[in-house]
Amino acid sequence: MTRGLSLVTKDNEVMDISAVQVQLTETQEQKSVITLAYINSQIAVITSQLQTLQARLVEFQVLRDEVTALAKGVKLKVNLDEVA
């Protein structure tokens, strides 16, 4: 009679090697699920940060346009003063 490979656990439980392989595969799958969940949470954080940055960029662009308009007004006033 041929006996398959077995493993003795620290609790002295004898396990067939194929059962150990199944458990390892399940553990790897669980780690993959945990890793994917972590990656998804990080993507959510990054997406939120990008949305905040986009909103700030729009605010900056509005301020830039206002400063540009003010600068043109000041330049125009200076030019008119020079003419007068």
Coordinates of C-alpha atoms in Angstrom, one line a residue:
M1 CA 0.0 0.0 0.0
T2 CA 1.4 3.4 -1.0
R3 CA 0.8 6.3 1.4
G4 CA 0.8 9.9 0.3
L5 CA 2.9 12.6 1.9
S6 CA 1.6 13.9 5.2
L7 CA 2.5 16.7 7.5
V8 CA 2.4 16.7 11.3
T9 CA 1.2 20.0 12.8
K10 CA 2.5 21.4 16.0
D11 CA -0.7 20.0 17.6
N12 CA 0.4 16.6 16.5
E13 CA -2.4 16.4 13.9
V14 CA -1.4 14.5 10.8
M15 CA -2.6 16.2 7.6
D16 CA -2.5 15.0 4.1
I17 CA -0.2 17.2 2.0
S18 CA -3.0 18.0 -0.4
A19 CA -5.1 19.3 2.5
V20 CA -2.1 21.5 3.4
Q21 CA -1.9 22.8 -0.2
V22 CA -5.6 23.6 -0.1
Q23 CA -5.2 25.6 3.1
L24 CA -2.2 27.4 1.7
T25 CA -4.2 28.3 -1.4
E26 CA -7.1 29.6 0.8
T27 CA -4.6 31.7 2.8
Q28 CA -3.1 33.1 -0.3
E29 CA -6.6 34.0 -1.6
Q30 CA -7.4 35.7 1.7
K31 CA -4.2 37.7 1.5
S32 CA -5.0 38.7 -2.0
V33 CA -8.5 39.8 -1.0
I34 CA -7.0 41.8 1.9
T35 CA -4.4 43.3 -0.4
L36 CA -7.0 44.3 -3.0
A37 CA -9.2 45.9 -0.3
Y38 CA -6.2 47.9 0.9
I39 CA -5.4 49.0 -2.6
N40 CA -9.0 50.0 -3.2
S41 CA -9.0 52.0 0.0
Q42 CA -5.8 53.8 -1.1
I43 CA -7.3 54.5 -4.5
A44 CA -10.3 56.1 -2.8
V45 CA -8.0 58.3 -0.7
I46 CA -6.0 59.3 -3.7
T47 CA -9.2 60.0 -5.7
S48 CA -10.4 62.3 -2.9
Q49 CA -7.1 64.1 -2.7
L50 CA -7.2 64.6 -6.5
Q51 CA -10.7 66.1 -6.3
T52 CA -9.5 68.5 -3.6
L53 CA -6.5 69.4 -5.7
Q54 CA -8.7 70.0 -8.8
A55 CA -10.9 72.3 -6.7
R56 CA -7.9 74.2 -5.5
L57 CA -6.6 74.5 -9.0
V58 CA -9.8 76.1 -10.2
E59 CA -9.6 78.5 -7.2
F60 CA -6.0 79.4 -8.2
Q61 CA -7.0 79.9 -11.8
V62 CA -9.8 82.3 -10.8
L63 CA -7.4 84.2 -8.5
R64 CA -4.8 84.3 -11.3
D65 CA -7.4 85.8 -13.7
E66 CA -8.4 88.4 -11.1
V67 CA -4.8 89.4 -10.5
T68 CA -4.2 89.6 -14.2
A69 CA -7.2 91.8 -14.7
L70 CA -6.1 94.0 -11.8
A71 CA -2.6 94.2 -13.2
K72 CA -4.0 95.3 -16.6
G73 CA -6.1 97.9 -14.9
V74 CA -3.1 99.3 -13.0
K75 CA -1.0 99.3 -16.1
L76 CA -3.8 101.0 -18.0
K77 CA -4.1 103.7 -15.2
V78 CA -0.3 104.3 -15.2
N79 CA -0.3 104.7 -19.0
L80 CA -3.2 107.1 -18.8
D81 CA -1.4 109.1 -16.1
E82 CA 1.7 109.3 -18.2
V83 CA -0.4 110.7 -21.1
A84 CA -2.1 113.3 -19.0

